[in-house]
PDB file of C-alpha atoms in Angstrom:
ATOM      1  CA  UNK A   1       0.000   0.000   0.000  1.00  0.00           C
ATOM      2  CA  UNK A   2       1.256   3.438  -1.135  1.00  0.00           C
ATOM      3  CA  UNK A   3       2.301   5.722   2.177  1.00  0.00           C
ATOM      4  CA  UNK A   4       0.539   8.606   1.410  1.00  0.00           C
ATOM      5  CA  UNK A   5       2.700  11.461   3.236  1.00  0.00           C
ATOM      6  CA  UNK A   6       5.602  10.518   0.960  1.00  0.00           C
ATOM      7  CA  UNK A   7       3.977  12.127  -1.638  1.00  0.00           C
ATOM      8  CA  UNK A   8       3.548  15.091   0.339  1.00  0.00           C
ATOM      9  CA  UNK A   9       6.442  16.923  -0.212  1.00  0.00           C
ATOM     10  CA  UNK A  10       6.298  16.759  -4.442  1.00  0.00           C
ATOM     11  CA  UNK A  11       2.459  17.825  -4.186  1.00  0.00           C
ATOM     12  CA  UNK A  12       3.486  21.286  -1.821  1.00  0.00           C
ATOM     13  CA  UNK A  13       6.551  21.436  -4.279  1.00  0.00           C
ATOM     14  CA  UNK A  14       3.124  21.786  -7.215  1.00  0.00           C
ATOM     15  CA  UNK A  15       1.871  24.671  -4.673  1.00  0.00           C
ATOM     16  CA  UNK A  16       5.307  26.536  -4.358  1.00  0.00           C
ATOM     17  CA  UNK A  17       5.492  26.296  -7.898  1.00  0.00           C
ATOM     18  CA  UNK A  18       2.357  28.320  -8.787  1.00  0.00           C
ATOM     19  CA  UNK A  19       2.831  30.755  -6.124  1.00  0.00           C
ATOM     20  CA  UNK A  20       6.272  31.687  -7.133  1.00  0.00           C
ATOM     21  CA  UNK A  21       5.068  32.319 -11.019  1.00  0.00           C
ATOM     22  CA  UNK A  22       2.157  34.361 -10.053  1.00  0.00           C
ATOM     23  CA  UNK A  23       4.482  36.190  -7.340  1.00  0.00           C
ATOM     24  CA  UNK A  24       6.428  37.249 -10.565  1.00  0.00           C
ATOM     25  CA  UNK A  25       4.026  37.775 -13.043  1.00  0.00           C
ATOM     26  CA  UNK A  26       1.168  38.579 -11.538  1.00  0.00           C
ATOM     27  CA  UNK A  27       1.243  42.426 -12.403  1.00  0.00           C
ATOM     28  CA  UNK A  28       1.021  40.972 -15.890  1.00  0.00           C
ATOM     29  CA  UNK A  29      -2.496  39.548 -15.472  1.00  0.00           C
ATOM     30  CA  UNK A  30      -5.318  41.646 -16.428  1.00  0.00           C
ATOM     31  CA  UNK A  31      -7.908  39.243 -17.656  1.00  0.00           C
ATOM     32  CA  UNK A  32      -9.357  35.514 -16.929  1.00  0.00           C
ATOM     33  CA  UNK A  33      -7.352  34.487 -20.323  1.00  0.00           C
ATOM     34  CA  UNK A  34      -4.195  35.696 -18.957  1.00  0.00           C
ATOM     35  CA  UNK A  35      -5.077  34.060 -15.453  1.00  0.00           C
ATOM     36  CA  UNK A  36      -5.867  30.609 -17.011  1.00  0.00           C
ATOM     37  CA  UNK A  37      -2.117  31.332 -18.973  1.00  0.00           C
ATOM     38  CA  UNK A  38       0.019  31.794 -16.263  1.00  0.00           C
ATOM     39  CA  UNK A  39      -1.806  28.892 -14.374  1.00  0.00           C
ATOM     40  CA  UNK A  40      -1.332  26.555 -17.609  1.00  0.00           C
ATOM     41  CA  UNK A  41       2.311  27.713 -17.572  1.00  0.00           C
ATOM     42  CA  UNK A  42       3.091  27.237 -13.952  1.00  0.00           C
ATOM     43  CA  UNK A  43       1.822  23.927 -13.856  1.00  0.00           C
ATOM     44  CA  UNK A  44       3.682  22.608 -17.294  1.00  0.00           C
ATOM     45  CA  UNK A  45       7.322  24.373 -15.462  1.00  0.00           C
ATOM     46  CA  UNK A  46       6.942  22.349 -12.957  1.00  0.00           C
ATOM     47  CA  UNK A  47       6.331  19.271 -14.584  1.00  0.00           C
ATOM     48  CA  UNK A  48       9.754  19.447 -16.525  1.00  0.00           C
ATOM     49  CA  UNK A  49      11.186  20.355 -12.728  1.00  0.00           C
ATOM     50  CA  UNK A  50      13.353  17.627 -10.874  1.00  0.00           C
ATOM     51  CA  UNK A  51      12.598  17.037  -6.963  1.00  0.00           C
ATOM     52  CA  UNK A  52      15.219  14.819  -5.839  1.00  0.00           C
ATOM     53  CA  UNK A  53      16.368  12.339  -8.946  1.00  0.00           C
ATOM     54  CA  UNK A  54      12.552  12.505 -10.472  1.00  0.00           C
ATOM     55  CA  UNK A  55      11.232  14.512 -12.676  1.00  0.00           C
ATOM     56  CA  UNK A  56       6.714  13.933 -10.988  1.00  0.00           C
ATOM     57  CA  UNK A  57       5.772  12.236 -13.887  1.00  0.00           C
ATOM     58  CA  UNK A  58       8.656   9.597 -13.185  1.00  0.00           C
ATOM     59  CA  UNK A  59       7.205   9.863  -9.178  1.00  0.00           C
ATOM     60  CA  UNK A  60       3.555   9.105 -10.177  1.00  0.00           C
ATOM     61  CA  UNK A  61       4.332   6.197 -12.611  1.00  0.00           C
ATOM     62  CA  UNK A  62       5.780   4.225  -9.686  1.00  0.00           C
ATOM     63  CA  UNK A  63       2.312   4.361  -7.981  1.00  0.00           C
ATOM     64  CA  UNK A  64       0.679   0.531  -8.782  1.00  0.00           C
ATOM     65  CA  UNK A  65      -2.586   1.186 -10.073  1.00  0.00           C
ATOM     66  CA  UNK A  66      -4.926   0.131  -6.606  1.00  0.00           C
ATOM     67  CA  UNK A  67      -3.396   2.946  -4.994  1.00  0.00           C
ATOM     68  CA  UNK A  68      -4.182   5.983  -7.736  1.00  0.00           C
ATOM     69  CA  UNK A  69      -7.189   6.850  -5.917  1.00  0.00           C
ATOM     70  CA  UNK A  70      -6.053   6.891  -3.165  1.00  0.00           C
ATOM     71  CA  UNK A  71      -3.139   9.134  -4.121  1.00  0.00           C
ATOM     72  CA  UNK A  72      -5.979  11.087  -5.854  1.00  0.00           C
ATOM     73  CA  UNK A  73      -7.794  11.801  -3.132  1.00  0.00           C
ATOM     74  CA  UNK A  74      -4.753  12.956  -1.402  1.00  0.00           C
ATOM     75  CA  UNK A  75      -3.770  15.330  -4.239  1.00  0.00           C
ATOM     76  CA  UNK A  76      -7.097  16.746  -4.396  1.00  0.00           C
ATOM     77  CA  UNK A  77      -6.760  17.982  -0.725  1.00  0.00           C
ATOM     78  CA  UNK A  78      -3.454  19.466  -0.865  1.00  0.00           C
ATOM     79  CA  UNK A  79      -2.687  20.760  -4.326  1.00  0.00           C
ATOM     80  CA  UNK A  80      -4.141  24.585  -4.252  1.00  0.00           C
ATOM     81  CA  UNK A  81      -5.097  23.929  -8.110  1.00  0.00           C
ATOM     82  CA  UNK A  82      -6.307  21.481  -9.957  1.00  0.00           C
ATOM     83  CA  UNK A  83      -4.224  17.934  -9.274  1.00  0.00           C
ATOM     84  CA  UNK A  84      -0.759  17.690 -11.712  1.00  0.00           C
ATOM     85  CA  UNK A  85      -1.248  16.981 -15.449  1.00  0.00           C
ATOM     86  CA  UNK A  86       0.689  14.026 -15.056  1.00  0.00           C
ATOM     87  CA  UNK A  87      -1.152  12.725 -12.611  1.00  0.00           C
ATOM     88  CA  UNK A  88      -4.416  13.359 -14.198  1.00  0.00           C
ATOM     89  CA  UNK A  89      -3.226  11.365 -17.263  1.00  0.00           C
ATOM     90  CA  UNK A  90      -2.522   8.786 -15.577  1.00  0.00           C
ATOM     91  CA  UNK A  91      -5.961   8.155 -13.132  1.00  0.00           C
ATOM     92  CA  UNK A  92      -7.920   8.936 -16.657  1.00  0.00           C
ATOM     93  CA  UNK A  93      -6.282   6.480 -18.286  1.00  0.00           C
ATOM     94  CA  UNK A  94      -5.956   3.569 -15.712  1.00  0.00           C
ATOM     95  CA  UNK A  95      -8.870   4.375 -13.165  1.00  0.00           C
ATOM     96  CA  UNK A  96     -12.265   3.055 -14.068  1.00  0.00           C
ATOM     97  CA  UNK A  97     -14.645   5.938 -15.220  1.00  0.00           C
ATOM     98  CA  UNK A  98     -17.193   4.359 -12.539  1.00  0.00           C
ATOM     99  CA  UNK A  99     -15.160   5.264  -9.478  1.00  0.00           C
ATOM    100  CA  UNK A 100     -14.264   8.553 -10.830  1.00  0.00           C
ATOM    101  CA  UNK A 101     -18.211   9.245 -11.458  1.00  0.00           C
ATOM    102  CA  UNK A 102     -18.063   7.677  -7.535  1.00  0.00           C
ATOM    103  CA  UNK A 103     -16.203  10.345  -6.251  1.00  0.00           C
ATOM    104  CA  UNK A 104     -17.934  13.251  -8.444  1.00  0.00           C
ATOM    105  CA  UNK A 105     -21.482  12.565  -7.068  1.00  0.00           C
ATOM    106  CA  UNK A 106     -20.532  11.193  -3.565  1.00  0.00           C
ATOM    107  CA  UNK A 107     -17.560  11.857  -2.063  1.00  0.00           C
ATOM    108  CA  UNK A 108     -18.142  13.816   1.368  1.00  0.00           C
ATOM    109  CA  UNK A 109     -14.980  15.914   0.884  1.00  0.00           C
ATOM    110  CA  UNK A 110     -15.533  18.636  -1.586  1.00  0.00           C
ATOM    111  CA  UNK A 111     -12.126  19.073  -3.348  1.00  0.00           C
ATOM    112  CA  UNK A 112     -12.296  15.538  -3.932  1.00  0.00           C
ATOM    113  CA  UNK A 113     -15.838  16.076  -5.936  1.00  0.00           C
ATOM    114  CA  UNK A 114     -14.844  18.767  -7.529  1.00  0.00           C
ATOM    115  CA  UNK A 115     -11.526  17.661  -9.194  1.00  0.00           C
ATOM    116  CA  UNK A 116     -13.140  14.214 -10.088  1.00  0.00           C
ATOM    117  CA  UNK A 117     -15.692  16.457 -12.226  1.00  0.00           C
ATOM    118  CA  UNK A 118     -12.735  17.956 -13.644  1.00  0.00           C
ATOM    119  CA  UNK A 119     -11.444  14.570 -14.365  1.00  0.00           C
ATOM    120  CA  UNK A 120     -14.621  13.411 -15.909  1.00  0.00           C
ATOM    121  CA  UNK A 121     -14.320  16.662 -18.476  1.00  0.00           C
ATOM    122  CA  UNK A 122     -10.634  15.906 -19.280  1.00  0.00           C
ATOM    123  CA  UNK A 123     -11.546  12.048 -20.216  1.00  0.00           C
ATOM    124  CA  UNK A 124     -12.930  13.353 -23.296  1.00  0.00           C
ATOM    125  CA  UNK A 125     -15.663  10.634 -23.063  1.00  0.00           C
ATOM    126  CA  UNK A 126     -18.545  11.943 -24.106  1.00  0.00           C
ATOM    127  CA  UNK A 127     -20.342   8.825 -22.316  1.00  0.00           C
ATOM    128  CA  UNK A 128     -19.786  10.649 -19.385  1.00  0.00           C
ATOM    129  CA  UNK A 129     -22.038  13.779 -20.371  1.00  0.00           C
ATOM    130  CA  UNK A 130     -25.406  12.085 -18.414  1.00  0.00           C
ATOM    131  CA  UNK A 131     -23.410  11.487 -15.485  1.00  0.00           C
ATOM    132  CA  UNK A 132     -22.095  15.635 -15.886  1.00  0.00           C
ATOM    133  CA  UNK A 133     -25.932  16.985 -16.091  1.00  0.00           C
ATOM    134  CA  UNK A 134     -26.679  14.743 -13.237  1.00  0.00           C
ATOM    135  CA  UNK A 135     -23.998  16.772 -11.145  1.00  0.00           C
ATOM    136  CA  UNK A 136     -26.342  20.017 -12.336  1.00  0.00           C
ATOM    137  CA  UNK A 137     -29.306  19.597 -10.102  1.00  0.00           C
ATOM    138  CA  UNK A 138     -27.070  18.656  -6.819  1.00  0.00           C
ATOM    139  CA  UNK A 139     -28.581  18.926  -3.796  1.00  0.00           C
ATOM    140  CA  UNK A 140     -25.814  19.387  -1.622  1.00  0.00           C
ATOM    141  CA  UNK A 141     -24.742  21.985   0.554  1.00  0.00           C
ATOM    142  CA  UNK A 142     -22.071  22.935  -2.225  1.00  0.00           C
ATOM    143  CA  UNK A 143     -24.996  22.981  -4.887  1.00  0.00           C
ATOM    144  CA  UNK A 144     -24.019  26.231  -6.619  1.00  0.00           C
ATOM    145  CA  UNK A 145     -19.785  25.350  -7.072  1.00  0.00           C
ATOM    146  CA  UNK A 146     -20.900  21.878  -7.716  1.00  0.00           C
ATOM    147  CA  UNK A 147     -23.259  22.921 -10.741  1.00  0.00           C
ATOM    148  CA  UNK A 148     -20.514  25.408 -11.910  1.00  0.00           C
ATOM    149  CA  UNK A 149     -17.526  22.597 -12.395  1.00  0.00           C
ATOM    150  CA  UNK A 150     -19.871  20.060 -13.972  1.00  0.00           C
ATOM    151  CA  UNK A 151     -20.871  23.064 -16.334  1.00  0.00           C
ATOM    152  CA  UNK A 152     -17.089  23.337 -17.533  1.00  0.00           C
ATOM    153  CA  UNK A 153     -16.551  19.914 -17.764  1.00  0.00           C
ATOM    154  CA  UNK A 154     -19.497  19.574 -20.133  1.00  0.00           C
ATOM    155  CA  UNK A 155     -17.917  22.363 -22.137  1.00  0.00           C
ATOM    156  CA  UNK A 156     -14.700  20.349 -21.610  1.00  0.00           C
ATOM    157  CA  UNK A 157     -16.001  17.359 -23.390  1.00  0.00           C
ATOM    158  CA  UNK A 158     -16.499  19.418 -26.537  1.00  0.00           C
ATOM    159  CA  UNK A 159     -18.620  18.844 -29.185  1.00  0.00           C
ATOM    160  CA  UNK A 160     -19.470  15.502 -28.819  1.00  0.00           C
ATOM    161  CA  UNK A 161     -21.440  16.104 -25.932  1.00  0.00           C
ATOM    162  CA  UNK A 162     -24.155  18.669 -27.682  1.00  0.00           C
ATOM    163  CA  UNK A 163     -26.390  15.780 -28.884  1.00  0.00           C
ATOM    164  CA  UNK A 164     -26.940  15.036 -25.201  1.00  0.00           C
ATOM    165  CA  UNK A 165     -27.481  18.344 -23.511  1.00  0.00           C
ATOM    166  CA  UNK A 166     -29.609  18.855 -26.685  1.00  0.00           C
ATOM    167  CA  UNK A 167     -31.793  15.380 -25.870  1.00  0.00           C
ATOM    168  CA  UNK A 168     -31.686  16.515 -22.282  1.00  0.00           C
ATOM    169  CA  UNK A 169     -33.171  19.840 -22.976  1.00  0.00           C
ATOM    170  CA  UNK A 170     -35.840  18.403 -25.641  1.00  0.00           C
ATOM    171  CA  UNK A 171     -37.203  16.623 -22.846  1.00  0.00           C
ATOM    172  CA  UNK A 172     -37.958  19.270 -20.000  1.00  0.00           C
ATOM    173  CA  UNK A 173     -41.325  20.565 -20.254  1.00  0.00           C
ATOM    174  CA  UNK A 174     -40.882  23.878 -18.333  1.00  0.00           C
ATOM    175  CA  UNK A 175     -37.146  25.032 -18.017  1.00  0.00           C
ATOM    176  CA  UNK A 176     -36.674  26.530 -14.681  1.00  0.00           C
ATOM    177  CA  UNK A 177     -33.385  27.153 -11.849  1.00  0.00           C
ATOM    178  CA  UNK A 178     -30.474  25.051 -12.846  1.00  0.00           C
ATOM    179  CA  UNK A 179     -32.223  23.824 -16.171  1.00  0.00           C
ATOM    180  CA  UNK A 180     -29.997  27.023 -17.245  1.00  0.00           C
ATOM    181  CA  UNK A 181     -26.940  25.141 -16.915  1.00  0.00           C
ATOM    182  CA  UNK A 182     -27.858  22.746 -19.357  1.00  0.00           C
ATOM    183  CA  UNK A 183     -28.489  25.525 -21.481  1.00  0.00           C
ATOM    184  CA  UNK A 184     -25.401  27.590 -20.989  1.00  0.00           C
ATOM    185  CA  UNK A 185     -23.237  24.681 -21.329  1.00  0.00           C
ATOM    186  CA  UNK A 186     -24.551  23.828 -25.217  1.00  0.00           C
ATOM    187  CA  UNK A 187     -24.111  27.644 -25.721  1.00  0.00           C
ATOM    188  CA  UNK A 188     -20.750  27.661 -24.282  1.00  0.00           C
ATOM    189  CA  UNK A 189     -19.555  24.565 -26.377  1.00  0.00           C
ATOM    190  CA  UNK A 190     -21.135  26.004 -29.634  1.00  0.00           C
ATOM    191  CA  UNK A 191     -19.347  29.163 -29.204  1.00  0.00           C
ATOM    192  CA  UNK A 192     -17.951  29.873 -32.977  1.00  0.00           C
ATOM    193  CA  UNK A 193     -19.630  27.344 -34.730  1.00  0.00           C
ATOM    194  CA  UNK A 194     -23.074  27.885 -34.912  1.00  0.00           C
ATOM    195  CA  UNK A 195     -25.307  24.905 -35.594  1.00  0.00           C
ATOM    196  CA  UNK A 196     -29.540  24.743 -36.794  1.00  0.00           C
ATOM    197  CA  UNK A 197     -29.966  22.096 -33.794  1.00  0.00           C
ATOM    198  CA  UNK A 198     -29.026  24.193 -31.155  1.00  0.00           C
ATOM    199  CA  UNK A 199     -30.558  27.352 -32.499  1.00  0.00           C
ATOM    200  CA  UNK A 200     -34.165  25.450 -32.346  1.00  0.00           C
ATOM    201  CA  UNK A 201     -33.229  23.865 -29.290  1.00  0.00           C
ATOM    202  CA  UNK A 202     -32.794  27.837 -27.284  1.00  0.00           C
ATOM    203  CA  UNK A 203     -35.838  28.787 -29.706  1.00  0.00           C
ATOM    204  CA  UNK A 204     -38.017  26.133 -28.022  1.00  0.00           C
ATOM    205  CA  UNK A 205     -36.576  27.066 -24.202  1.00  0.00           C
ATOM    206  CA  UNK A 206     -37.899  30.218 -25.331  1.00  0.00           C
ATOM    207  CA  UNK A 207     -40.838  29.362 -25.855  1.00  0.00           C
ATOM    208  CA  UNK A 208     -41.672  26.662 -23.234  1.00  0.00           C
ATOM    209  CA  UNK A 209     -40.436  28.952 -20.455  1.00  0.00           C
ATOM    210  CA  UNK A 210     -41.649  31.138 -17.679  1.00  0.00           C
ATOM    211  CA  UNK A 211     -38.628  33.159 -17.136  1.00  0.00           C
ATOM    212  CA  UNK A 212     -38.598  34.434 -20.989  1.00  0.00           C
ATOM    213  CA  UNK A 213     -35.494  37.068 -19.915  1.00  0.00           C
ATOM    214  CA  UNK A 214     -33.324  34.568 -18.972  1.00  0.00           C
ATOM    215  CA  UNK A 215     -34.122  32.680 -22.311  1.00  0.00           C
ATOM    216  CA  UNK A 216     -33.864  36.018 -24.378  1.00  0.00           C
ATOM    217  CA  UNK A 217     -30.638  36.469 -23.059  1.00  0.00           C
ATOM    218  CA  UNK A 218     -29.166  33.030 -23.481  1.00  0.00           C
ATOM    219  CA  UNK A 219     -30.104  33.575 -27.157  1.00  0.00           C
ATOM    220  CA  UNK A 220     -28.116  36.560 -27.050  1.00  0.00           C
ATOM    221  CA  UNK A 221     -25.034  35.073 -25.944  1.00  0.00           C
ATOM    222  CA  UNK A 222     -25.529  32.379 -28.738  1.00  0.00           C
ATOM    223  CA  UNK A 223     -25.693  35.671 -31.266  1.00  0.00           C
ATOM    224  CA  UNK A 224     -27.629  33.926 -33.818  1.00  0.00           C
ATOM    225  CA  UNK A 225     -29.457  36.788 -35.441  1.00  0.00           C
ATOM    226  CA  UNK A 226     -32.572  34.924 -36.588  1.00  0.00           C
ATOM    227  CA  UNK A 227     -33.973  35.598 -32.700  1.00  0.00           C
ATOM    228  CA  UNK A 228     -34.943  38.628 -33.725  1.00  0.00           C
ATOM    229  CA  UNK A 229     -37.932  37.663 -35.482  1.00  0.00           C
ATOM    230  CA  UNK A 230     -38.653  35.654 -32.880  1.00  0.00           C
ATOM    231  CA  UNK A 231     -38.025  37.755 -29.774  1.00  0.00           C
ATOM    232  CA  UNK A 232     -39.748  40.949 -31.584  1.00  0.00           C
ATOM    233  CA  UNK A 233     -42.480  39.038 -32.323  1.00  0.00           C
ATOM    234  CA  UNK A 234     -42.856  37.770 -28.739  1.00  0.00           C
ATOM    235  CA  UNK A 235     -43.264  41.564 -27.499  1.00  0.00           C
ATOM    236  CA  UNK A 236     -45.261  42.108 -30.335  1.00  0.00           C
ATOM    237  CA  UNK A 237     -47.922  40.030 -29.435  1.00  0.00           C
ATOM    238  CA  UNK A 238     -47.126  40.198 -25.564  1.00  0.00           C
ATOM    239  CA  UNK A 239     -46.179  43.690 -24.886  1.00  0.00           C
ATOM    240  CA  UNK A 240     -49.151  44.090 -22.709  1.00  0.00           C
ATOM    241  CA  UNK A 241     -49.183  40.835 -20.624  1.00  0.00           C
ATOM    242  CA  UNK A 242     -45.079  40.690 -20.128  1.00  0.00           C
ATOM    243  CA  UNK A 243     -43.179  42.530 -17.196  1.00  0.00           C
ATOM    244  CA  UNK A 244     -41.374  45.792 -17.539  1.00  0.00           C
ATOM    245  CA  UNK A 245     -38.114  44.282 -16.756  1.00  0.00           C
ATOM    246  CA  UNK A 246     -38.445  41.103 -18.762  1.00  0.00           C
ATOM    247  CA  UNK A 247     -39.443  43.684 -21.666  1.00  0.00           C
ATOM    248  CA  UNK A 248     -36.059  45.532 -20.830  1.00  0.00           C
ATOM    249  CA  UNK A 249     -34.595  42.141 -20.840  1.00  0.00           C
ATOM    250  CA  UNK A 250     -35.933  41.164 -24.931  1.00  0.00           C
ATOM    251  CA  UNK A 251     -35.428  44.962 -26.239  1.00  0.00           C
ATOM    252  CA  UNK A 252     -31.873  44.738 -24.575  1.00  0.00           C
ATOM    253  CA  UNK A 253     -31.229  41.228 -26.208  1.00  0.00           C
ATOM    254  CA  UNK A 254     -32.618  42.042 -29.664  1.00  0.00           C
ATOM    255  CA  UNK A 255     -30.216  45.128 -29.990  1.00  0.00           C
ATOM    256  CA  UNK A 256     -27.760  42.878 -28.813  1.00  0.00           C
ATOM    257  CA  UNK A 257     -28.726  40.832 -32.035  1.00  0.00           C
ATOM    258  CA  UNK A 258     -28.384  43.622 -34.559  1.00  0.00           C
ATOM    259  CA  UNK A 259     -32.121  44.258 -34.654  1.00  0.00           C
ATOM    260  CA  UNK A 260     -34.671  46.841 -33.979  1.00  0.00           C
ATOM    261  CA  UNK A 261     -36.489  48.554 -31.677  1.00  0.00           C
ATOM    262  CA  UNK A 262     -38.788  50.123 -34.608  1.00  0.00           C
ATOM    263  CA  UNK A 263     -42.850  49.303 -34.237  1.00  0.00           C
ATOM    264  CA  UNK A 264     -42.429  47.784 -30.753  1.00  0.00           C
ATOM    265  CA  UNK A 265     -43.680  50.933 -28.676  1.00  0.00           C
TER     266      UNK A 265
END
């Protein structure tokens, strides 16, 4: 059995490693892009980095494969970040994708949920996307972060998981609450490469809805200009029955869209 606290010292040499490149660059960050940069560069450093006679990925390959969860678990814990690249490799490719769903929905320690989400989003198997929108209507006491992560790893997954957020989304009768997510995520993934399927898929949130502002503004963000017709001819016909700040909401999301304001009041 692995001991544990060996591993200790590499994993807080991971820590030191980040805060020392954000100690010297951080006056250079001005943005989430340049955040997620310097991260993504810290992290690759100090994988080329010897500790001892080791470079970690030569440390983590002498772990048998029982003892990678629990060596994940550990990591989770006390790395400040996500776990090491290396490391992540390796559970992805050797660890069942059961026990890693395991530890996303049920683990009672939270970094250990959360960086088995992140896991399930690096796999790249899109098999995985059910278990993901599960993770969106937790229950738990860490409901909102625990939404958030499975949210990115969906978007993580790519492409290949829009057919089932689309499926998923087909199938709820009144989006509501963290519905959203589901819907933000196949926005998020279709970001630059617009598609019919998930155009009609926002069009019928739209109109199936209660809480048309939200909607109008999630087909916004997609920027697909044919929502114009559709959101002007929502306030055309509902001017009357429809809020003043879900009004505000459309009007704001339609010029937002390129269109008009002309004939609506």
């Amino acid at each position: 059995m692995i001991d544990l606290n060996s591993y200790n010292e590499i994993l807080e040499s991971y820590n030191l490693e980040i805060q020392m490149k954000f100690e010297d660059a951080m006056q250079y960050v001005s943005n989430p892009g340049d955040y997620a940069l310097l991260m993504k560069e810290a992290r690759l450093q100090w994988e080329k980095k010897y500790i001892g006679t080791k470079t970690p990925e030569e440390y983590f390959k002498d772990v048998m494969p029982e003892d990678l969860i629990a060596l994940f678990k550990r990591a989770s814990v006390v790395c400040d970040e996500f776990i090491p690249q290396s490391l992540a490799l390796r559970i992805i490719n050797e660890v069942e994708s059961d026990d890693i769903v395991e530890l996303a929905k049920n683990s009672d320690i939270i970094e250990v949920r959360t960086a088995a989400i992140e896991l399930l989003g690096l796999s790249g198997n899109t098999m995985l996307s059910d278990s993901l929108m599960d993770l969106l209507y937790d229950e738990s006491e860490y409901s909102d972060l625990v939404a958030e992560k499975a949210r990115k790893a969906l978007v993580e997954l790519g492409p290949g998981s829009k057919e089932y957020l689309e499926k998923r989304i087909a199938e709820i009768t009144s989006p509501a609450g963290n519905d959203f997510h589901l819907i933000i995520a196949l926005i998020e993934i279709n970001t630059g490469n617009k598609s019919d399927s998930t155009y009609l898929a926002l069009k019928e949130v739209f109109h199936k809805t209660e809480e048309k502002a939200l909607a109008a503004r999630c087909l916004a963000d997609y920027g697909d200009g044919r929502a114009v017709t559709l959101l002007r001819g929502y306030l055309y016909k509902n001017q009357d029955k429809t809020d003043p700040e879900t009004i505000l909401e459309i009007q704001g999301s339609i010029l937002n869209l390129g269109g008009s304001l002309e004939g609506l009041g």
